[in-house]
Amino acid sequence: MIQFINISKEYKNGTVGLKNIDVKIESGEFAFLVGPSGAGKSTFTKLMIREILPTSGSILINGKSIIRLKRKEIPMLRRGMGFIFQNYRLLNDRTAAENVAFTLEVLGLSSKEVQKRVDYALGMVGLSERKKHFPDELSGGEQQRVAIARAIVNNPAIIVADEPTGNLDPATAEEIMDILNDINIKGTTILMATHDKAIVNRTSHRVLRLNHGELIRDDRKGGYDFEDR
Ligand code: ADP
C-alpha cells in the first residue's frame, strides 16, 4: 500500500513539485500516473523511494511512514520495490542474466538460488532463450523485458515504472504492457507514469492525473480522455 497524506513538495528555488496530495493506492492495484511534462510525476515517484523528502505531509509504504527513515534504512525500503525506466538502464558489459542477477548480489544468496530466481524472472518476461545476450544484442523491447525481469527478481511488493514504453513502437509497447499486467495479476502493486494515451485507454486501470503539482483527477475506471495542456 502506498499512501500520500497531504503531501506538498516545494523545491529550494520555490518551484512547486506537488501540492496537497492525498491518495491511497491499495496493495495489488495498478495505477497510471499521467499529466503533462512538469506536472509532478517524477516528484511523486522520487518521494516514494525517498530520493527526496516532502516539504510537508506524510508518506506510508505498507503502513510504515518513510519520512523518518534513517539513511541506513533507505536501501531496505528500496529493496521492497522494483524500478523500470524509459531508457532501460541496463549494464552494457553484462549479459541479460547478469543484469538480472546483479540486484540479488547484495543479498548474499547462494549462486544456485540466484540462478533459480534469475531463470524464473527471465521466464516470466519470455526471455529465457536470450539470457546470454548482451544489451546491444537485444532489441529495445527485449532490453525492456530484461529490465522488467531485473525489477521483479527480488519479488518486490511494488513496481514503479517511469514511461516504460516511451521508447518502444506500439506493438512492442503492448507486449510490455501484457507482461506488466501479468505481474500485477500475480499480486504486485504497479505505479506507472506514462504519456501514452493509447495504452492507458486500452486498460481499465486507475488513472491519477496531475497538473501543476495538483491531483486533478482520480479515475478508477481508467481512460485518458482529454488532451495534455
Ligand atoms: P514531471 O515528472 O511530471 O515532468 P516533475 O515532478 O519533474 O514533473 O516536476 C514538477 C515541477 O517541479 C516542475 O515545475 C519542475 O520544473 C520542478 N522541479 C522538478 N525537480 C526540481 C528540482 N530539483 N529543483 C527545482 N524544481 C524542480
PDB file of N, CA and C in Angstrom, residues 10-107:
ATOM      1  N   GLU A  10       7.883  21.599  -2.148  1.00  0.00           N
ATOM      2  CA  GLU A  10       8.343  22.828  -2.781  1.00  0.00           C
ATOM      3  C   GLU A  10       9.862  22.727  -2.870  1.00  0.00           C
ATOM      4  N   TYR A  11      10.406  22.879  -4.084  1.00  0.00           N
ATOM      5  CA  TYR A  11      11.861  22.796  -4.234  1.00  0.00           C
ATOM      6  C   TYR A  11      12.502  24.068  -3.692  1.00  0.00           C
ATOM      7  N   LYS A  12      13.817  23.980  -3.483  1.00  0.00           N
ATOM      8  CA  LYS A  12      14.554  25.092  -2.846  1.00  0.00           C
ATOM      9  C   LYS A  12      14.359  26.423  -3.564  1.00  0.00           C
ATOM     10  N   ASN A  13      14.224  26.349  -4.889  1.00  0.00           N
ATOM     11  CA  ASN A  13      14.082  27.596  -5.646  1.00  0.00           C
ATOM     12  C   ASN A  13      12.636  28.106  -5.653  1.00  0.00           C
ATOM     13  N   GLY A  14      11.770  27.449  -4.879  1.00  0.00           N
ATOM     14  CA  GLY A  14      10.390  27.922  -4.764  1.00  0.00           C
ATOM     15  C   GLY A  14       9.416  27.231  -5.710  1.00  0.00           C
ATOM     16  N   THR A  15       9.926  26.423  -6.647  1.00  0.00           N
ATOM     17  CA  THR A  15       9.022  25.729  -7.573  1.00  0.00           C
ATOM     18  C   THR A  15       8.187  24.690  -6.820  1.00  0.00           C
ATOM     19  N   VAL A  16       6.895  24.671  -7.148  1.00  0.00           N
ATOM     20  CA  VAL A  16       6.021  23.679  -6.522  1.00  0.00           C
ATOM     21  C   VAL A  16       6.092  22.392  -7.324  1.00  0.00           C
ATOM     22  N   GLY A  17       6.512  21.309  -6.669  1.00  0.00           N
ATOM     23  CA  GLY A  17       6.551  19.996  -7.323  1.00  0.00           C
ATOM     24  C   GLY A  17       5.227  19.288  -7.151  1.00  0.00           C
ATOM     25  N   LEU A  18       4.708  19.285  -5.934  1.00  0.00           N
ATOM     26  CA  LEU A  18       3.397  18.700  -5.637  1.00  0.00           C
ATOM     27  C   LEU A  18       2.704  19.552  -4.572  1.00  0.00           C
ATOM     28  N   LYS A  19       1.379  19.553  -4.633  1.00  0.00           N
ATOM     29  CA  LYS A  19       0.617  20.404  -3.722  1.00  0.00           C
ATOM     30  C   LYS A  19      -0.564  19.633  -3.131  1.00  0.00           C
ATOM     31  N   ASN A  20      -0.564  19.492  -1.826  1.00  0.00           N
ATOM     32  CA  ASN A  20      -1.687  18.880  -1.081  1.00  0.00           C
ATOM     33  C   ASN A  20      -2.190  17.575  -1.697  1.00  0.00           C
ATOM     34  N   ILE A  21      -1.291  16.640  -1.866  1.00  0.00           N
ATOM     35  CA  ILE A  21      -1.698  15.372  -2.490  1.00  0.00           C
ATOM     36  C   ILE A  21      -2.167  14.382  -1.421  1.00  0.00           C
ATOM     37  N   ASP A  22      -3.397  13.921  -1.567  1.00  0.00           N
ATOM     38  CA  ASP A  22      -3.943  12.866  -0.715  1.00  0.00           C
ATOM     39  C   ASP A  22      -4.349  11.722  -1.620  1.00  0.00           C
ATOM     40  N   VAL A  23      -3.651  10.609  -1.512  1.00  0.00           N
ATOM     41  CA  VAL A  23      -4.003   9.491  -2.377  1.00  0.00           C
ATOM     42  C   VAL A  23      -3.554   8.191  -1.728  1.00  0.00           C
ATOM     43  N   LYS A  24      -4.363   7.163  -1.944  1.00  0.00           N
ATOM     44  CA  LYS A  24      -4.020   5.865  -1.380  1.00  0.00           C
ATOM     45  C   LYS A  24      -4.108   4.830  -2.503  1.00  0.00           C
ATOM     46  N   ILE A  25      -3.023   4.118  -2.725  1.00  0.00           N
ATOM     47  CA  ILE A  25      -3.009   3.057  -3.730  1.00  0.00           C
ATOM     48  C   ILE A  25      -2.928   1.736  -2.964  1.00  0.00           C
ATOM     49  N   GLU A  26      -3.955   0.917  -3.142  1.00  0.00           N
ATOM     50  CA  GLU A  26      -4.039  -0.321  -2.349  1.00  0.00           C
ATOM     51  C   GLU A  26      -3.076  -1.376  -2.881  1.00  0.00           C
ATOM     52  N   SER A  27      -2.755  -2.322  -2.031  1.00  0.00           N
ATOM     53  CA  SER A  27      -1.917  -3.449  -2.451  1.00  0.00           C
ATOM     54  C   SER A  27      -2.600  -4.160  -3.610  1.00  0.00           C
ATOM     55  N   GLY A  28      -1.842  -4.481  -4.623  1.00  0.00           N
ATOM     56  CA  GLY A  28      -2.373  -5.212  -5.764  1.00  0.00           C
ATOM     57  C   GLY A  28      -2.993  -4.333  -6.838  1.00  0.00           C
ATOM     58  N   GLU A  29      -3.048  -3.020  -6.590  1.00  0.00           N
ATOM     59  CA  GLU A  29      -3.623  -2.124  -7.597  1.00  0.00           C
ATOM     60  C   GLU A  29      -2.629  -1.848  -8.724  1.00  0.00           C
ATOM     61  N   PHE A  30      -3.156  -1.447  -9.879  1.00  0.00           N
ATOM     62  CA  PHE A  30      -2.345  -0.950 -10.991  1.00  0.00           C
ATOM     63  C   PHE A  30      -2.835   0.467 -11.228  1.00  0.00           C
ATOM     64  N   ALA A  31      -1.965   1.445 -11.008  1.00  0.00           N
ATOM     65  CA  ALA A  31      -2.390   2.839 -11.201  1.00  0.00           C
ATOM     66  C   ALA A  31      -1.452   3.539 -12.172  1.00  0.00           C
ATOM     67  N   PHE A  32      -2.049   4.257 -13.107  1.00  0.00           N
ATOM     68  CA  PHE A  32      -1.258   5.108 -14.006  1.00  0.00           C
ATOM     69  C   PHE A  32      -1.134   6.492 -13.380  1.00  0.00           C
ATOM     70  N   LEU A  33       0.006   7.105 -13.602  1.00  0.00           N
ATOM     71  CA  LEU A  33       0.228   8.483 -13.183  1.00  0.00           C
ATOM     72  C   LEU A  33       0.416   9.271 -14.475  1.00  0.00           C
ATOM     73  N   VAL A  34      -0.525  10.142 -14.788  1.00  0.00           N
ATOM     74  CA  VAL A  34      -0.448  10.860 -16.064  1.00  0.00           C
ATOM     75  C   VAL A  34      -0.462  12.368 -15.815  1.00  0.00           C
ATOM     76  N   GLY A  35      -0.136  13.090 -16.870  1.00  0.00           N
ATOM     77  CA  GLY A  35      -0.109  14.545 -16.780  1.00  0.00           C
ATOM     78  C   GLY A  35       1.031  15.065 -17.628  1.00  0.00           C
ATOM     79  N   PRO A  36       0.919  16.324 -18.059  1.00  0.00           N
ATOM     80  CA  PRO A  36       1.941  16.892 -18.944  1.00  0.00           C
ATOM     81  C   PRO A  36       3.290  17.005 -18.252  1.00  0.00           C
ATOM     82  N   SER A  37       4.308  17.242 -19.040  1.00  0.00           N
ATOM     83  CA  SER A  37       5.649  17.422 -18.507  1.00  0.00           C
ATOM     84  C   SER A  37       5.633  18.549 -17.463  1.00  0.00           C
ATOM     85  N   GLY A  38       6.279  18.299 -16.331  1.00  0.00           N
ATOM     86  CA  GLY A  38       6.300  19.301 -15.265  1.00  0.00           C
ATOM     87  C   GLY A  38       5.131  19.193 -14.307  1.00  0.00           C
ATOM     88  N   ALA A  39       4.253  18.219 -14.519  1.00  0.00           N
ATOM     89  CA  ALA A  39       3.044  18.098 -13.689  1.00  0.00           C
ATOM     90  C   ALA A  39       3.342  17.602 -12.272  1.00  0.00           C
ATOM     91  N   GLY A  40       4.475  16.903 -12.113  1.00  0.00           N
ATOM     92  CA  GLY A  40       4.817  16.400 -10.776  1.00  0.00           C
ATOM     93  C   GLY A  40       4.971  14.883 -10.697  1.00  0.00           C
ATOM     94  N   LYS A  41       4.974  14.200 -11.839  1.00  0.00           N
ATOM     95  CA  LYS A  41       5.046  12.726 -11.835  1.00  0.00           C
ATOM     96  C   LYS A  41       6.373  12.227 -11.226  1.00  0.00           C
ATOM     97  N   SER A  42       7.482  12.822 -11.661  1.00  0.00           N
ATOM     98  CA  SER A  42       8.776  12.371 -11.115  1.00  0.00           C
ATOM     99  C   SER A  42       8.894  12.745  -9.649  1.00  0.00           C
ATOM    100  N   THR A  43       8.378  13.895  -9.292  1.00  0.00           N
ATOM    101  CA  THR A  43       8.403  14.289  -7.881  1.00  0.00           C
ATOM    102  C   THR A  43       7.679  13.223  -7.061  1.00  0.00           C
ATOM    103  N   PHE A  44       6.554  12.755  -7.569  1.00  0.00           N
ATOM    104  CA  PHE A  44       5.770  11.720  -6.882  1.00  0.00           C
ATOM    105  C   PHE A  44       6.603  10.452  -6.691  1.00  0.00           C
ATOM    106  N   THR A  45       7.220   9.980  -7.764  1.00  0.00           N
ATOM    107  CA  THR A  45       7.961   8.710  -7.648  1.00  0.00           C
ATOM    108  C   THR A  45       9.243   8.900  -6.812  1.00  0.00           C
ATOM    109  N   LYS A  46       9.877  10.051  -6.930  1.00  0.00           N
ATOM    110  CA  LYS A  46      11.093  10.292  -6.121  1.00  0.00           C
ATOM    111  C   LYS A  46      10.761  10.341  -4.632  1.00  0.00           C
ATOM    112  N   LEU A  47       9.599  10.863  -4.305  1.00  0.00           N
ATOM    113  CA  LEU A  47       9.186  10.887  -2.888  1.00  0.00           C
ATOM    114  C   LEU A  47       8.973   9.470  -2.369  1.00  0.00           C
ATOM    115  N   MET A  48       8.373   8.636  -3.220  1.00  0.00           N
ATOM    116  CA  MET A  48       8.072   7.259  -2.806  1.00  0.00           C
ATOM    117  C   MET A  48       9.305   6.453  -2.458  1.00  0.00           C
ATOM    118  N   ILE A  49      10.417   6.756  -3.140  1.00  0.00           N
ATOM    119  CA  ILE A  49      11.621   5.951  -2.924  1.00  0.00           C
ATOM    120  C   ILE A  49      12.626   6.694  -2.048  1.00  0.00           C
ATOM    121  N   ARG A  50      12.154   7.784  -1.429  1.00  0.00           N
ATOM    122  CA  ARG A  50      12.968   8.585  -0.509  1.00  0.00           C
ATOM    123  C   ARG A  50      14.215   9.157  -1.192  1.00  0.00           C
ATOM    124  N   GLU A  51      14.054   9.461  -2.484  1.00  0.00           N
ATOM    125  CA  GLU A  51      15.143  10.167  -3.150  1.00  0.00           C
ATOM    126  C   GLU A  51      15.099  11.620  -2.702  1.00  0.00           C
ATOM    127  N   ILE A  52      13.875  12.100  -2.447  1.00  0.00           N
ATOM    128  CA  ILE A  52      13.680  13.451  -1.916  1.00  0.00           C
ATOM    129  C   ILE A  52      12.688  13.379  -0.756  1.00  0.00           C
ATOM    130  N   LEU A  53      12.678  14.426   0.065  1.00  0.00           N
ATOM    131  CA  LEU A  53      11.728  14.497   1.184  1.00  0.00           C
ATOM    132  C   LEU A  53      10.664  15.543   0.869  1.00  0.00           C
ATOM    133  N   PRO A  54       9.438  15.348   1.358  1.00  0.00           N
ATOM    134  CA  PRO A  54       8.407  16.370   1.132  1.00  0.00           C
ATOM    135  C   PRO A  54       8.644  17.585   2.026  1.00  0.00           C
ATOM    136  N   THR A  55       8.042  18.702   1.644  1.00  0.00           N
ATOM    137  CA  THR A  55       8.084  19.892   2.492  1.00  0.00           C
ATOM    138  C   THR A  55       7.134  19.703   3.665  1.00  0.00           C
ATOM    139  N   SER A  56       5.991  19.061   3.396  1.00  0.00           N
ATOM    140  CA  SER A  56       5.058  18.733   4.477  1.00  0.00           C
ATOM    141  C   SER A  56       4.236  17.517   4.077  1.00  0.00           C
ATOM    142  N   GLY A  57       3.646  16.885   5.078  1.00  0.00           N
ATOM    143  CA  GLY A  57       2.815  15.705   4.820  1.00  0.00           C
ATOM    144  C   GLY A  57       3.545  14.421   5.164  1.00  0.00           C
ATOM    145  N   SER A  58       2.836  13.324   4.977  1.00  0.00           N
ATOM    146  CA  SER A  58       3.376  12.035   5.366  1.00  0.00           C
ATOM    147  C   SER A  58       3.188  11.012   4.239  1.00  0.00           C
ATOM    148  N   ILE A  59       4.123  10.081   4.143  1.00  0.00           N
ATOM    149  CA  ILE A  59       4.015   9.018   3.128  1.00  0.00           C
ATOM    150  C   ILE A  59       4.140   7.676   3.832  1.00  0.00           C
ATOM    151  N   LEU A  60       3.148   6.835   3.634  1.00  0.00           N
ATOM    152  CA  LEU A  60       3.203   5.496   4.205  1.00  0.00           C
ATOM    153  C   LEU A  60       3.415   4.495   3.073  1.00  0.00           C
ATOM    154  N   ILE A  61       4.364   3.604   3.267  1.00  0.00           N
ATOM    155  CA  ILE A  61       4.548   2.487   2.350  1.00  0.00           C
ATOM    156  C   ILE A  61       4.338   1.223   3.176  1.00  0.00           C
ATOM    157  N   ASN A  62       3.382   0.425   2.748  1.00  0.00           N
ATOM    158  CA  ASN A  62       2.991  -0.766   3.523  1.00  0.00           C
ATOM    159  C   ASN A  62       2.765  -0.431   4.994  1.00  0.00           C
ATOM    160  N   GLY A  63       2.085   0.677   5.224  1.00  0.00           N
ATOM    161  CA  GLY A  63       1.674   1.045   6.580  1.00  0.00           C
ATOM    162  C   GLY A  63       2.726   1.766   7.406  1.00  0.00           C
ATOM    163  N   LYS A  64       3.923   1.900   6.840  1.00  0.00           N
ATOM    164  CA  LYS A  64       5.000   2.486   7.631  1.00  0.00           C
ATOM    165  C   LYS A  64       5.434   3.828   7.035  1.00  0.00           C
ATOM    166  N   SER A  65       5.560   4.831   7.909  1.00  0.00           N
ATOM    167  CA  SER A  65       5.999   6.134   7.419  1.00  0.00           C
ATOM    168  C   SER A  65       7.435   6.049   6.934  1.00  0.00           C
ATOM    169  N   ILE A  66       7.683   6.615   5.761  1.00  0.00           N
ATOM    170  CA  ILE A  66       9.061   6.578   5.250  1.00  0.00           C
ATOM    171  C   ILE A  66       9.763   7.917   5.461  1.00  0.00           C
ATOM    172  N   ILE A  67       9.064   8.869   6.041  1.00  0.00           N
ATOM    173  CA  ILE A  67       9.638  10.211   6.190  1.00  0.00           C
ATOM    174  C   ILE A  67      10.793  10.210   7.184  1.00  0.00           C
ATOM    175  N   ARG A  68      10.612   9.454   8.251  1.00  0.00           N
ATOM    176  CA  ARG A  68      11.630   9.480   9.302  1.00  0.00           C
ATOM    177  C   ARG A  68      12.642   8.347   9.218  1.00  0.00           C
ATOM    178  N   LEU A  69      12.662   7.646   8.087  1.00  0.00           N
ATOM    179  CA  LEU A  69      13.648   6.564   7.950  1.00  0.00           C
ATOM    180  C   LEU A  69      15.061   7.109   8.096  1.00  0.00           C
ATOM    181  N   LYS A  70      15.893   6.342   8.754  1.00  0.00           N
ATOM    182  CA  LYS A  70      17.302   6.729   8.831  1.00  0.00           C
ATOM    183  C   LYS A  70      17.962   6.379   7.499  1.00  0.00           C
ATOM    184  N   ARG A  71      19.051   7.075   7.219  1.00  0.00           N
ATOM    185  CA  ARG A  71      19.740   6.861   5.948  1.00  0.00           C
ATOM    186  C   ARG A  71      20.032   5.369   5.694  1.00  0.00           C
ATOM    187  N   LYS A  72      20.431   4.665   6.753  1.00  0.00           N
ATOM    188  CA  LYS A  72      20.788   3.257   6.566  1.00  0.00           C
ATOM    189  C   LYS A  72      19.568   2.350   6.358  1.00  0.00           C
ATOM    190  N   GLU A  73      18.371   2.913   6.614  1.00  0.00           N
ATOM    191  CA  GLU A  73      17.153   2.115   6.408  1.00  0.00           C
ATOM    192  C   GLU A  73      16.588   2.270   4.978  1.00  0.00           C
ATOM    193  N   ILE A  74      17.112   3.231   4.244  1.00  0.00           N
ATOM    194  CA  ILE A  74      16.563   3.516   2.906  1.00  0.00           C
ATOM    195  C   ILE A  74      16.787   2.352   1.913  1.00  0.00           C
ATOM    196  N   PRO A  75      17.972   1.723   1.917  1.00  0.00           N
ATOM    197  CA  PRO A  75      18.136   0.584   1.000  1.00  0.00           C
ATOM    198  C   PRO A  75      17.093  -0.505   1.211  1.00  0.00           C
ATOM    199  N   MET A  76      16.716  -0.729   2.458  1.00  0.00           N
ATOM    200  CA  MET A  76      15.684  -1.730   2.765  1.00  0.00           C
ATOM    201  C   MET A  76      14.348  -1.346   2.122  1.00  0.00           C
ATOM    202  N   LEU A  77      13.978  -0.067   2.211  1.00  0.00           N
ATOM    203  CA  LEU A  77      12.742   0.414   1.565  1.00  0.00           C
ATOM    204  C   LEU A  77      12.803   0.122   0.064  1.00  0.00           C
ATOM    205  N   ARG A  78      13.947   0.448  -0.535  1.00  0.00           N
ATOM    206  CA  ARG A  78      14.072   0.307  -1.999  1.00  0.00           C
ATOM    207  C   ARG A  78      14.139  -1.155  -2.430  1.00  0.00           C
ATOM    208  N   ARG A  79      14.631  -2.004  -1.545  1.00  0.00           N
ATOM    209  CA  ARG A  79      14.687  -3.424  -1.874  1.00  0.00           C
ATOM    210  C   ARG A  79      13.290  -4.032  -2.005  1.00  0.00           C
ATOM    211  N   GLY A  80      12.324  -3.386  -1.372  1.00  0.00           N
ATOM    212  CA  GLY A  80      10.942  -3.867  -1.473  1.00  0.00           C
ATOM    213  C   GLY A  80      10.244  -3.378  -2.732  1.00  0.00           C
ATOM    214  N   MET A  81      10.991  -2.676  -3.588  1.00  0.00           N
ATOM    215  CA  MET A  81      10.401  -2.121  -4.817  1.00  0.00           C
ATOM    216  C   MET A  81      11.243  -2.495  -6.022  1.00  0.00           C
ATOM    217  N   GLY A  82      10.582  -2.524  -7.179  1.00  0.00           N
ATOM    218  CA  GLY A  82      11.316  -2.724  -8.425  1.00  0.00           C
ATOM    219  C   GLY A  82      11.134  -1.490  -9.284  1.00  0.00           C
ATOM    220  N   PHE A  83      12.159  -1.141 -10.061  1.00  0.00           N
ATOM    221  CA  PHE A  83      12.099   0.071 -10.879  1.00  0.00           C
ATOM    222  C   PHE A  83      12.294  -0.250 -12.352  1.00  0.00           C
ATOM    223  N   ILE A  84      11.500   0.413 -13.168  1.00  0.00           N
ATOM    224  CA  ILE A  84      11.631   0.246 -14.618  1.00  0.00           C
ATOM    225  C   ILE A  84      11.653   1.644 -15.226  1.00  0.00           C
ATOM    226  N   PHE A  85      12.615   1.889 -16.105  1.00  0.00           N
ATOM    227  CA  PHE A  85      12.796   3.228 -16.661  1.00  0.00           C
ATOM    228  C   PHE A  85      12.572   3.219 -18.174  1.00  0.00           C
ATOM    229  N   GLN A  86      12.343   4.418 -18.701  1.00  0.00           N
ATOM    230  CA  GLN A  86      12.135   4.547 -20.142  1.00  0.00           C
ATOM    231  C   GLN A  86      13.351   4.033 -20.934  1.00  0.00           C
ATOM    232  N   ASN A  87      14.553   4.350 -20.448  1.00  0.00           N
ATOM    233  CA  ASN A  87      15.762   4.001 -21.206  1.00  0.00           C
ATOM    234  C   ASN A  87      16.450   2.735 -20.678  1.00  0.00           C
ATOM    235  N   TYR A  88      15.700   1.862 -20.059  1.00  0.00           N
ATOM    236  CA  TYR A  88      16.106   0.509 -19.614  1.00  0.00           C
ATOM    237  C   TYR A  88      17.178   0.490 -18.520  1.00  0.00           C
ATOM    238  N   ARG A  89      18.218   1.310 -18.693  1.00  0.00           N
ATOM    239  CA  ARG A  89      19.318   1.382 -17.714  1.00  0.00           C
ATOM    240  C   ARG A  89      19.946   0.027 -17.402  1.00  0.00           C
ATOM    241  N   LEU A  90      20.274  -0.710 -18.446  1.00  0.00           N
ATOM    242  CA  LEU A  90      20.991  -1.975 -18.243  1.00  0.00           C
ATOM    243  C   LEU A  90      22.497  -1.712 -18.235  1.00  0.00           C
ATOM    244  N   LEU A  91      23.238  -2.631 -17.639  1.00  0.00           N
ATOM    245  CA  LEU A  91      24.706  -2.538 -17.681  1.00  0.00           C
ATOM    246  C   LEU A  91      25.157  -3.202 -18.975  1.00  0.00           C
ATOM    247  N   ASN A  92      25.833  -2.428 -19.831  1.00  0.00           N
ATOM    248  CA  ASN A  92      26.139  -2.916 -21.175  1.00  0.00           C
ATOM    249  C   ASN A  92      27.202  -4.005 -21.210  1.00  0.00           C
ATOM    250  N   ASP A  93      28.006  -4.084 -20.148  1.00  0.00           N
ATOM    251  CA  ASP A  93      29.064  -5.105 -20.130  1.00  0.00           C
ATOM    252  C   ASP A  93      28.623  -6.377 -19.415  1.00  0.00           C
ATOM    253  N   ARG A  94      27.329  -6.500 -19.183  1.00  0.00           N
ATOM    254  CA  ARG A  94      26.811  -7.721 -18.552  1.00  0.00           C
ATOM    255  C   ARG A  94      25.719  -8.329 -19.420  1.00  0.00           C
ATOM    256  N   THR A  95      25.638  -9.637 -19.384  1.00  0.00           N
ATOM    257  CA  THR A  95      24.591 -10.315 -20.148  1.00  0.00           C
ATOM    258  C   THR A  95      23.228 -10.033 -19.502  1.00  0.00           C
ATOM    259  N   ALA A  96      22.177 -10.460 -20.214  1.00  0.00           N
ATOM    260  CA  ALA A  96      20.815 -10.306 -19.678  1.00  0.00           C
ATOM    261  C   ALA A  96      20.728 -10.942 -18.290  1.00  0.00           C
ATOM    262  N   ALA A  97      21.224 -12.202 -18.187  1.00  0.00           N
ATOM    263  CA  ALA A  97      21.136 -12.900 -16.902  1.00  0.00           C
ATOM    264  C   ALA A  97      21.944 -12.185 -15.826  1.00  0.00           C
ATOM    265  N   GLU A  98      23.116 -11.682 -16.201  1.00  0.00           N
ATOM    266  CA  GLU A  98      23.955 -10.986 -15.212  1.00  0.00           C
ATOM    267  C   GLU A  98      23.324  -9.673 -14.769  1.00  0.00           C
ATOM    268  N   ASN A  99      22.646  -8.983 -15.692  1.00  0.00           N
ATOM    269  CA  ASN A  99      21.936  -7.762 -15.308  1.00  0.00           C
ATOM    270  C   ASN A  99      20.862  -8.066 -14.276  1.00  0.00           C
ATOM    271  N   VAL A 100      20.145  -9.156 -14.484  1.00  0.00           N
ATOM    272  CA  VAL A 100      19.055  -9.510 -13.566  1.00  0.00           C
ATOM    273  C   VAL A 100      19.632  -9.970 -12.221  1.00  0.00           C
ATOM    274  N   ALA A 101      20.749 -10.701 -12.290  1.00  0.00           N
ATOM    275  CA  ALA A 101      21.362 -11.241 -11.065  1.00  0.00           C
ATOM    276  C   ALA A 101      21.974 -10.148 -10.192  1.00  0.00           C
ATOM    277  N   PHE A 102      22.384  -9.067 -10.837  1.00  0.00           N
ATOM    278  CA  PHE A 102      23.109  -8.001 -10.152  1.00  0.00           C
ATOM    279  C   PHE A 102      22.366  -7.515  -8.892  1.00  0.00           C
ATOM    280  N   THR A 103      21.049  -7.346  -9.036  1.00  0.00           N
ATOM    281  CA  THR A 103      20.216  -6.873  -7.914  1.00  0.00           C
ATOM    282  C   THR A 103      20.282  -7.826  -6.724  1.00  0.00           C
ATOM    283  N   LEU A 104      20.500  -9.112  -7.025  1.00  0.00           N
ATOM    284  CA  LEU A 104      20.463 -10.105  -5.953  1.00  0.00           C
ATOM    285  C   LEU A 104      21.803 -10.247  -5.246  1.00  0.00           C
ATOM    286  N   GLU A 105      22.848  -9.725  -5.884  1.00  0.00           N
ATOM    287  CA  GLU A 105      24.188  -9.975  -5.342  1.00  0.00           C
ATOM    288  C   GLU A 105      24.353  -9.437  -3.929  1.00  0.00           C
ATOM    289  N   VAL A 106      23.750  -8.274  -3.673  1.00  0.00           N
ATOM    290  CA  VAL A 106      23.891  -7.678  -2.331  1.00  0.00           C
ATOM    291  C   VAL A 106      23.192  -8.500  -1.249  1.00  0.00           C
ATOM    292  N   LEU A 107      22.314  -9.410  -1.658  1.00  0.00           N
ATOM    293  CA  LEU A 107      21.545 -10.148  -0.655  1.00  0.00           C
ATOM    294  C   LEU A 107      22.292 -11.357  -0.088  1.00  0.00           C
TER     295      LEU A 107
END
